[in-house]
Coordinates of C-alpha atoms (C1' of nucleotides) in Angstrom, one line a residue:
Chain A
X1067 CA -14.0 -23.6 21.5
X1068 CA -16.2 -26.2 20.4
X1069 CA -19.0 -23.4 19.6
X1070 CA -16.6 -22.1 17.8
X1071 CA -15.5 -24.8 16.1
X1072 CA -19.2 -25.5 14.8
X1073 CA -19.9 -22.2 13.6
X1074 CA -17.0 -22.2 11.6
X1075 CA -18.4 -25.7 9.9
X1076 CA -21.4 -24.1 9.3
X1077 CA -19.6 -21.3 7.9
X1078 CA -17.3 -23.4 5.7
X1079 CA -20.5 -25.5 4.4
X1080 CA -22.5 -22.5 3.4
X1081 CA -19.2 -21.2 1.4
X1082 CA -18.5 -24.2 -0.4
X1083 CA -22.1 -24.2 -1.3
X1084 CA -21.9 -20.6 -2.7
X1085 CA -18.4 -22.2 -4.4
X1086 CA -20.1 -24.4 -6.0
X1087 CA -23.5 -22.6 -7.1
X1088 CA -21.1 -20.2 -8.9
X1089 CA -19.5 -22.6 -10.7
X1090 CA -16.3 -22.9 -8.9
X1091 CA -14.4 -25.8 -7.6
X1092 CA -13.7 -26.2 -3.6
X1093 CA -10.4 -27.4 -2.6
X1094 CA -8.5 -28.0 0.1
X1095 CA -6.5 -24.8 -0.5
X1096 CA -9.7 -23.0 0.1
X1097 CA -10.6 -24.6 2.8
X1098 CA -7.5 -23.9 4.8
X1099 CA -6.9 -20.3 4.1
X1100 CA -10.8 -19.7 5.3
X1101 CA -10.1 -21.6 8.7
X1102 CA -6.5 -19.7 9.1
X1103 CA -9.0 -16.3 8.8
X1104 CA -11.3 -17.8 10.6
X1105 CA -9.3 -18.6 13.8
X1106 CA -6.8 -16.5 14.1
X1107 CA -8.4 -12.7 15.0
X1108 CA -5.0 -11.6 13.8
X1109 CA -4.9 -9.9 10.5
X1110 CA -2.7 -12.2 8.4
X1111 CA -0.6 -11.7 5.0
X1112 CA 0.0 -13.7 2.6
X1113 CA 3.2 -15.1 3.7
X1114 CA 1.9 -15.5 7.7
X1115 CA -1.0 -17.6 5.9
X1116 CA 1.6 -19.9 4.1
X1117 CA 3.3 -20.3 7.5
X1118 CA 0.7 -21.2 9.4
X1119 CA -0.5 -23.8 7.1
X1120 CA 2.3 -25.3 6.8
X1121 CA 3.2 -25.0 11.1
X1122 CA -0.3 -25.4 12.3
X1123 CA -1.8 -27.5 9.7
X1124 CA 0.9 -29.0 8.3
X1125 CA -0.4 -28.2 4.5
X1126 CA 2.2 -26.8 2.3
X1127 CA 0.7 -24.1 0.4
X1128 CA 1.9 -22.2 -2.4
X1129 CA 2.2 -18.4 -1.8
X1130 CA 0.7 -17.7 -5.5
X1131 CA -2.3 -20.0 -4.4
X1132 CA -2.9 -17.5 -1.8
X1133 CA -2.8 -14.4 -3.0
X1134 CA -5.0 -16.0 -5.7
X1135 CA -7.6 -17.2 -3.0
X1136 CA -8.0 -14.1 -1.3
X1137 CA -8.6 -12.0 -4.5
X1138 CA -11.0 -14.3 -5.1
X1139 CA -12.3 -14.2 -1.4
X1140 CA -12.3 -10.4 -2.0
X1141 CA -14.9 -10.4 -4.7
X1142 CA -17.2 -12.4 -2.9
X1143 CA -16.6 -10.2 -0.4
X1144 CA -16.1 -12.4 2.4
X1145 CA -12.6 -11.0 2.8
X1146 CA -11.2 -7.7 3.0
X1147 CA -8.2 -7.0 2.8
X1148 CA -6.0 -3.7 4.6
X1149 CA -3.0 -1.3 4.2
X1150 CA -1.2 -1.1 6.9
X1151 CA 1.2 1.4 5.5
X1152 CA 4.4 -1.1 5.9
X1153 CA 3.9 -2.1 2.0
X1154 CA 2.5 -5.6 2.8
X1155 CA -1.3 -6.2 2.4
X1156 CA -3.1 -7.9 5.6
X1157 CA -6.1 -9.9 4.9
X1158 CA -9.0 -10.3 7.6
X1159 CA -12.6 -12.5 7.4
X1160 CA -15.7 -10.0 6.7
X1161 CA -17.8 -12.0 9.0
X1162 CA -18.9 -9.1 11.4
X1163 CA -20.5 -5.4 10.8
X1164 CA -18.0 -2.6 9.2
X1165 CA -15.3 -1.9 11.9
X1166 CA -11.9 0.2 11.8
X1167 CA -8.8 0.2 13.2
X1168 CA -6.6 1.5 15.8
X1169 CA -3.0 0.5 14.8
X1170 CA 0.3 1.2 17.1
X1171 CA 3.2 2.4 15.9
X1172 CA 5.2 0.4 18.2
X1173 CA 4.0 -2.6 18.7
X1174 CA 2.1 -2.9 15.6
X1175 CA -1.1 -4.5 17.1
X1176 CA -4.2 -3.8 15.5
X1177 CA -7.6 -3.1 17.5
X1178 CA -10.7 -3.1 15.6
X1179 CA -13.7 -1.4 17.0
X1180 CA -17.0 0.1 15.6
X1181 CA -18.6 3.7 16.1
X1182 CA -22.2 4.5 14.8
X1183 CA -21.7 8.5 14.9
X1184 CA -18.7 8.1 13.1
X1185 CA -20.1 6.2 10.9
X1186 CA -23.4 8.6 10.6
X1187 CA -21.2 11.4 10.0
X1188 CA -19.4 9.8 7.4
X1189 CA -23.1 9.4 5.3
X1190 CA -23.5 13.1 6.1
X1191 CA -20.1 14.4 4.6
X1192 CA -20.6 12.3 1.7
X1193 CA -24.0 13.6 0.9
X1194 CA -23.4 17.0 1.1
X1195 CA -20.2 16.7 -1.1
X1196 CA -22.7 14.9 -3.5
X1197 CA -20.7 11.8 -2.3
X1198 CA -22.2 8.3 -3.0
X1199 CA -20.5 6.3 -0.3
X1200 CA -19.8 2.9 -0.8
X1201 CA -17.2 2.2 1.8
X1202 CA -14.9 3.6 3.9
X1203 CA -11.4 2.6 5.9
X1204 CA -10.5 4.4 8.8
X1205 CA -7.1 4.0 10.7
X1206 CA -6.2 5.5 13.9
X1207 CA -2.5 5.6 14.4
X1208 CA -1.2 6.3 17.8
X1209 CA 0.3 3.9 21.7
X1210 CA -1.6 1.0 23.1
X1211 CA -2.6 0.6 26.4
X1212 CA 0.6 -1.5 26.8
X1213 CA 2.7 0.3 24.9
X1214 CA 2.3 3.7 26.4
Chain B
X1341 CA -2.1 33.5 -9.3
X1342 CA 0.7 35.8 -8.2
X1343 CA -0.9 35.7 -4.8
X1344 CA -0.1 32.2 -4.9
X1345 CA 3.5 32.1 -6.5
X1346 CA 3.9 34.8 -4.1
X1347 CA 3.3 32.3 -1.2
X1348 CA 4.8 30.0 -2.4
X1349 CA 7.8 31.8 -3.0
X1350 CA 8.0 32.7 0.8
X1351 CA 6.7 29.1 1.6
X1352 CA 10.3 27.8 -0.6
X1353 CA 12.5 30.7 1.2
X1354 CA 11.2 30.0 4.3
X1355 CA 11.7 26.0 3.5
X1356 CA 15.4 26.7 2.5
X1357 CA 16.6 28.0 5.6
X1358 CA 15.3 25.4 7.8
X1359 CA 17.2 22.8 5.4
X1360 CA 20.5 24.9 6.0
X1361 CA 19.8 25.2 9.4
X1362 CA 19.7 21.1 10.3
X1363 CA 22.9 21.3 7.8
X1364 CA 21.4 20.1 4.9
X1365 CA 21.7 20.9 1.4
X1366 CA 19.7 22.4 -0.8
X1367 CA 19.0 21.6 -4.6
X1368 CA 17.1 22.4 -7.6
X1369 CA 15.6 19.1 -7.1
X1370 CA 13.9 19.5 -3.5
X1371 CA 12.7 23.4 -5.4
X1372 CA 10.8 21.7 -7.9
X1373 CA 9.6 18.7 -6.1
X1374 CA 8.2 21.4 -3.3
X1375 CA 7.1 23.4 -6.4
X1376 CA 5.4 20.6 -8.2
X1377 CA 3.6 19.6 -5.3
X1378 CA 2.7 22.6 -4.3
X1379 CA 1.2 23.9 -7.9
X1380 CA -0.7 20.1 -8.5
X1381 CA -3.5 19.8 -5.7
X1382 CA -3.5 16.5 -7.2
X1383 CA -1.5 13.9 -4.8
X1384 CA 1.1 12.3 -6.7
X1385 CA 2.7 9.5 -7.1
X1386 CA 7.3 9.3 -7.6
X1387 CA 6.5 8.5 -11.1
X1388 CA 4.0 11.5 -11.5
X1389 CA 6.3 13.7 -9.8
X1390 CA 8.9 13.1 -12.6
X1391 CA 6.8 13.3 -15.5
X1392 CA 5.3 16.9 -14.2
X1393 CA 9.4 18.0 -13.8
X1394 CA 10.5 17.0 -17.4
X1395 CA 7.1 17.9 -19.0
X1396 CA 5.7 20.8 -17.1
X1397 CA 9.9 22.3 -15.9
X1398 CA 12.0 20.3 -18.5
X1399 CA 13.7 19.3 -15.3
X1400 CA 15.4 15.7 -15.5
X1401 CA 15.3 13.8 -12.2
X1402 CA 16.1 10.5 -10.9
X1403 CA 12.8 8.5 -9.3
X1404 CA 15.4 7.5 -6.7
X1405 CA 15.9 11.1 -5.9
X1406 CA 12.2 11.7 -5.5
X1407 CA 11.6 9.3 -3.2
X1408 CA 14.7 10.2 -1.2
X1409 CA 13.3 13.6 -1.1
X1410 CA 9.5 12.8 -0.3
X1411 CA 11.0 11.0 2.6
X1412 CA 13.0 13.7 3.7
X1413 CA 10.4 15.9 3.5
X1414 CA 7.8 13.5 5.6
X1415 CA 10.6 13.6 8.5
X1416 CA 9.9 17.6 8.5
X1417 CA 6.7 17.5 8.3
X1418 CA 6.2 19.1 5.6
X1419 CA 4.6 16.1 2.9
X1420 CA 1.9 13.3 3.4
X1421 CA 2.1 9.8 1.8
X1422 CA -0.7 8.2 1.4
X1423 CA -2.2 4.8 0.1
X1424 CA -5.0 4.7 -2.0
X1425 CA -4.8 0.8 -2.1
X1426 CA -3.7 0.3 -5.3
X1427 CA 0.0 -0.3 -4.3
X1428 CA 1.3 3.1 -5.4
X1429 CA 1.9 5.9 -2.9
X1430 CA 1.2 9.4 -3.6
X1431 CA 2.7 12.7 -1.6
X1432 CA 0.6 15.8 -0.8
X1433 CA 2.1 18.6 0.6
X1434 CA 1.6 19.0 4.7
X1435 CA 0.8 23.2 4.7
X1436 CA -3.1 22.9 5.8
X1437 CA -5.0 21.8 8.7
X1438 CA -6.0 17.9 8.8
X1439 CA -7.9 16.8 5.9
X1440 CA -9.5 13.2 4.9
X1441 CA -9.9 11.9 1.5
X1442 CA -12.7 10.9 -0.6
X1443 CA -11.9 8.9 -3.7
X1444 CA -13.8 8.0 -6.6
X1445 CA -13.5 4.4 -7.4
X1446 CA -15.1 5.7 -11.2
X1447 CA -12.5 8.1 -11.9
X1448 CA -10.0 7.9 -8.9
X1449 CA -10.3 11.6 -8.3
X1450 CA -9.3 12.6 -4.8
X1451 CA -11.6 14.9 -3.1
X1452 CA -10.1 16.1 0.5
X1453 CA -12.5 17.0 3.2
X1454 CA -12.4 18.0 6.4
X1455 CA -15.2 17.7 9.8
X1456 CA -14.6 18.5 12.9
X1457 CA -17.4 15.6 14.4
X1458 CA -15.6 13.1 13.0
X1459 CA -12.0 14.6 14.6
X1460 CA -13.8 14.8 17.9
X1461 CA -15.6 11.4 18.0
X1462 CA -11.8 9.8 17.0
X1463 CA -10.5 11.0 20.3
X1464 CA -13.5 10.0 22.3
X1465 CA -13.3 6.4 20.8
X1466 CA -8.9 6.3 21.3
X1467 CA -9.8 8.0 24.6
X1468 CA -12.4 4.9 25.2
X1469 CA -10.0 2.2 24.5
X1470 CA -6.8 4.4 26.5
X1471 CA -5.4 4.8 23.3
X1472 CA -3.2 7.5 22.2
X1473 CA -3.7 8.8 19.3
X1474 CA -1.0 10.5 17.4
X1475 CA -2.7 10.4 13.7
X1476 CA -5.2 8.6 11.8
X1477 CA -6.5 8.4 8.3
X1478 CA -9.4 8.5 6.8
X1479 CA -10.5 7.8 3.5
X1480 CA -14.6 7.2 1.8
X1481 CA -14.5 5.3 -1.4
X1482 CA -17.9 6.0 -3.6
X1483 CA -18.8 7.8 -6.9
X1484 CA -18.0 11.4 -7.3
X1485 CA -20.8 13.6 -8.7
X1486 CA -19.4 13.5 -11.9
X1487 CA -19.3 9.7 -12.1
X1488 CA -22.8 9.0 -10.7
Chain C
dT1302 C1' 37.4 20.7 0.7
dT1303 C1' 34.3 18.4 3.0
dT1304 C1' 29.9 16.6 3.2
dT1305 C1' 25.5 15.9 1.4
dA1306 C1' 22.8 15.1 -2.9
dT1307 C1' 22.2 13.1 -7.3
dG1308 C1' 21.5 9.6 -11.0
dC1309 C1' 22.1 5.3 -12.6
dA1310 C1' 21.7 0.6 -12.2
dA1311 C1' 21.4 -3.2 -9.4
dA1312 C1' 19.0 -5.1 -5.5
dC1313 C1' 15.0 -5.8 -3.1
dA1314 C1' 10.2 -7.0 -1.6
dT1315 C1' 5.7 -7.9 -2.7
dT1316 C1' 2.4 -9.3 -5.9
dT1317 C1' 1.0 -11.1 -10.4
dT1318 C1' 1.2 -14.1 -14.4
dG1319 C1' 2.2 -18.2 -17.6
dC1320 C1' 2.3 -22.7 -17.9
dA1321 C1' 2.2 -27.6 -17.2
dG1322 C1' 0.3 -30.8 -14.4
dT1323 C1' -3.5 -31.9 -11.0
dC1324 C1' -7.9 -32.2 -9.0
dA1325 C1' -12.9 -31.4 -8.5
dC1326 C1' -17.2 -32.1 -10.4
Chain D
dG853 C1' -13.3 -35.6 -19.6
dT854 C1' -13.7 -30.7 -19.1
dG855 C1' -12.7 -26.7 -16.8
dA856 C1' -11.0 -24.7 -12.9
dC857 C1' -7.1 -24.8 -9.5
dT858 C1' -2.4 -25.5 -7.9
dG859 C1' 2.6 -24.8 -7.6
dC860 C1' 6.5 -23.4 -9.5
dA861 C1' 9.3 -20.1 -11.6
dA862 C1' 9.6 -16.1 -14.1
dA863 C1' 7.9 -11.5 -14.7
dA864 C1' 6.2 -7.3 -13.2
dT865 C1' 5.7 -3.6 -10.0
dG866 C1' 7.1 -0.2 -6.7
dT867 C1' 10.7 1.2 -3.7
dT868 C1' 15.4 1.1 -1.7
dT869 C1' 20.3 0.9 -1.8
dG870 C1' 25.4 1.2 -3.3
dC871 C1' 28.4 3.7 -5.6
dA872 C1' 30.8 7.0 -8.3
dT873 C1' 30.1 11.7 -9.6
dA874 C1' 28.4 16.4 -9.0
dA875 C1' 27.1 20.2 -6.4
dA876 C1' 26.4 23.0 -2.2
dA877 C1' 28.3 25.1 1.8

DNA sequence: TTTTATGCAAACATTTTGCAGTCAC
DNA sequence: GTGACTGCAAAATGTTTGCATAAAA
């Protein structure tokens, strides 16, 4: 927790550096929606981020300000943001390498996880469709462990 | 090209009894959205969809209708939505084996693949994590040959 | 003639934008 | 003090729904 805690400081100081260098201005705003990311592993939209600020962290944010900051998170790519086919977008910190995700239908919890082949064979189809790949998103739809 | 409207002519009779059997109706409208969907390789969106019936058919058709009908025809099976991201869902027709999608972030041209390594290692990684997978997507964002 | 399908318009949900005021630097 | 940021409300976008009419079986 308190590991945790300090990498996220770290974290947060770096960014506002970056902010800053850019020519942006830091604000509280920011600084919230980074550590809402940052701590919960779920993957949040724009409204869940307006309610936890404002249950957790008693902040009242505005939901414009949001969508705003993570557009703008998005382009520094610190943030990605994902489809989950329901019509609302989910936003998730890019901290770690590329993963994908395993969604179920029932419950609605996401799993990420990683795979290098998949990931190898993905460069490989590209290049012999005379692909240049920049990215890729990958959904597995199917029953958790729980929910089979 | 008679090859094809020959298919698809069989393809529409065959459609048409399976919508009277499960005591449904059939109409002019669910013909040409079929027919438009299956004479466009493109995958379109509602909006496209109507435009191609008055422009290509001089066929008039309510959007609302569309969508009731591309959902109708997901329930059977027999259409694809998918999300390119951009907020706007687009309808394929459902007759071929899997396929995945690369788009061109340049152009947005859809290019649809399919490999059998990536199907397999899916399974393995579900498997690995006792998921059950039902479906998944699949999509590689990059620059088309064209575009490069 | 009964039931489903259609088209329109209104409703809806999510996201974006304009603007006046606020805050960071 | 200047320029970026915020919050609100309005607008825009994409999709769904209610209802009266039309068409299919």
């Amino acid at each position: 927790m308190e590991k945790y805690e300090d990498n996220f400081e770290s974290f947060l100081e770096n960014f506002k550096n970056t902010v800053s260098k850019l020519g942006y201005k830091n604000s509280i705003q920011k600084d919230y929606i980074l550590k809402i990311l940052y701590f919960n592993d779920d993957h949040l939209s724009a409204e869940q981020i307006v309610a936890i600020a404002k249950t957790n962290y008693k902040v009242d944010m505005g939901i414009a300000t949001v969508y705003r900051t993570v557009k703008f998170f998005e382009e520094l790519n610190i943030v990605n943001s994902l489809d989950v086919g329901d019509g609302v977008k989910r936003y998730e910190l890019n901290l770690s390498l590329h993963h994908d995700h395993m969604i179920c239908t029932l419950c609605n919890k996401i799993i990420e996880f990683h795979d290098d082949v998949i990931e190898e064979q993905q460069k490989k189809v590209a290049k012999n469709s005379n692909f240049i790949l920049k990215d890729h998103i990958m959904t597995i739809y199917g029953l958790c462990k729980d929910c089979q």
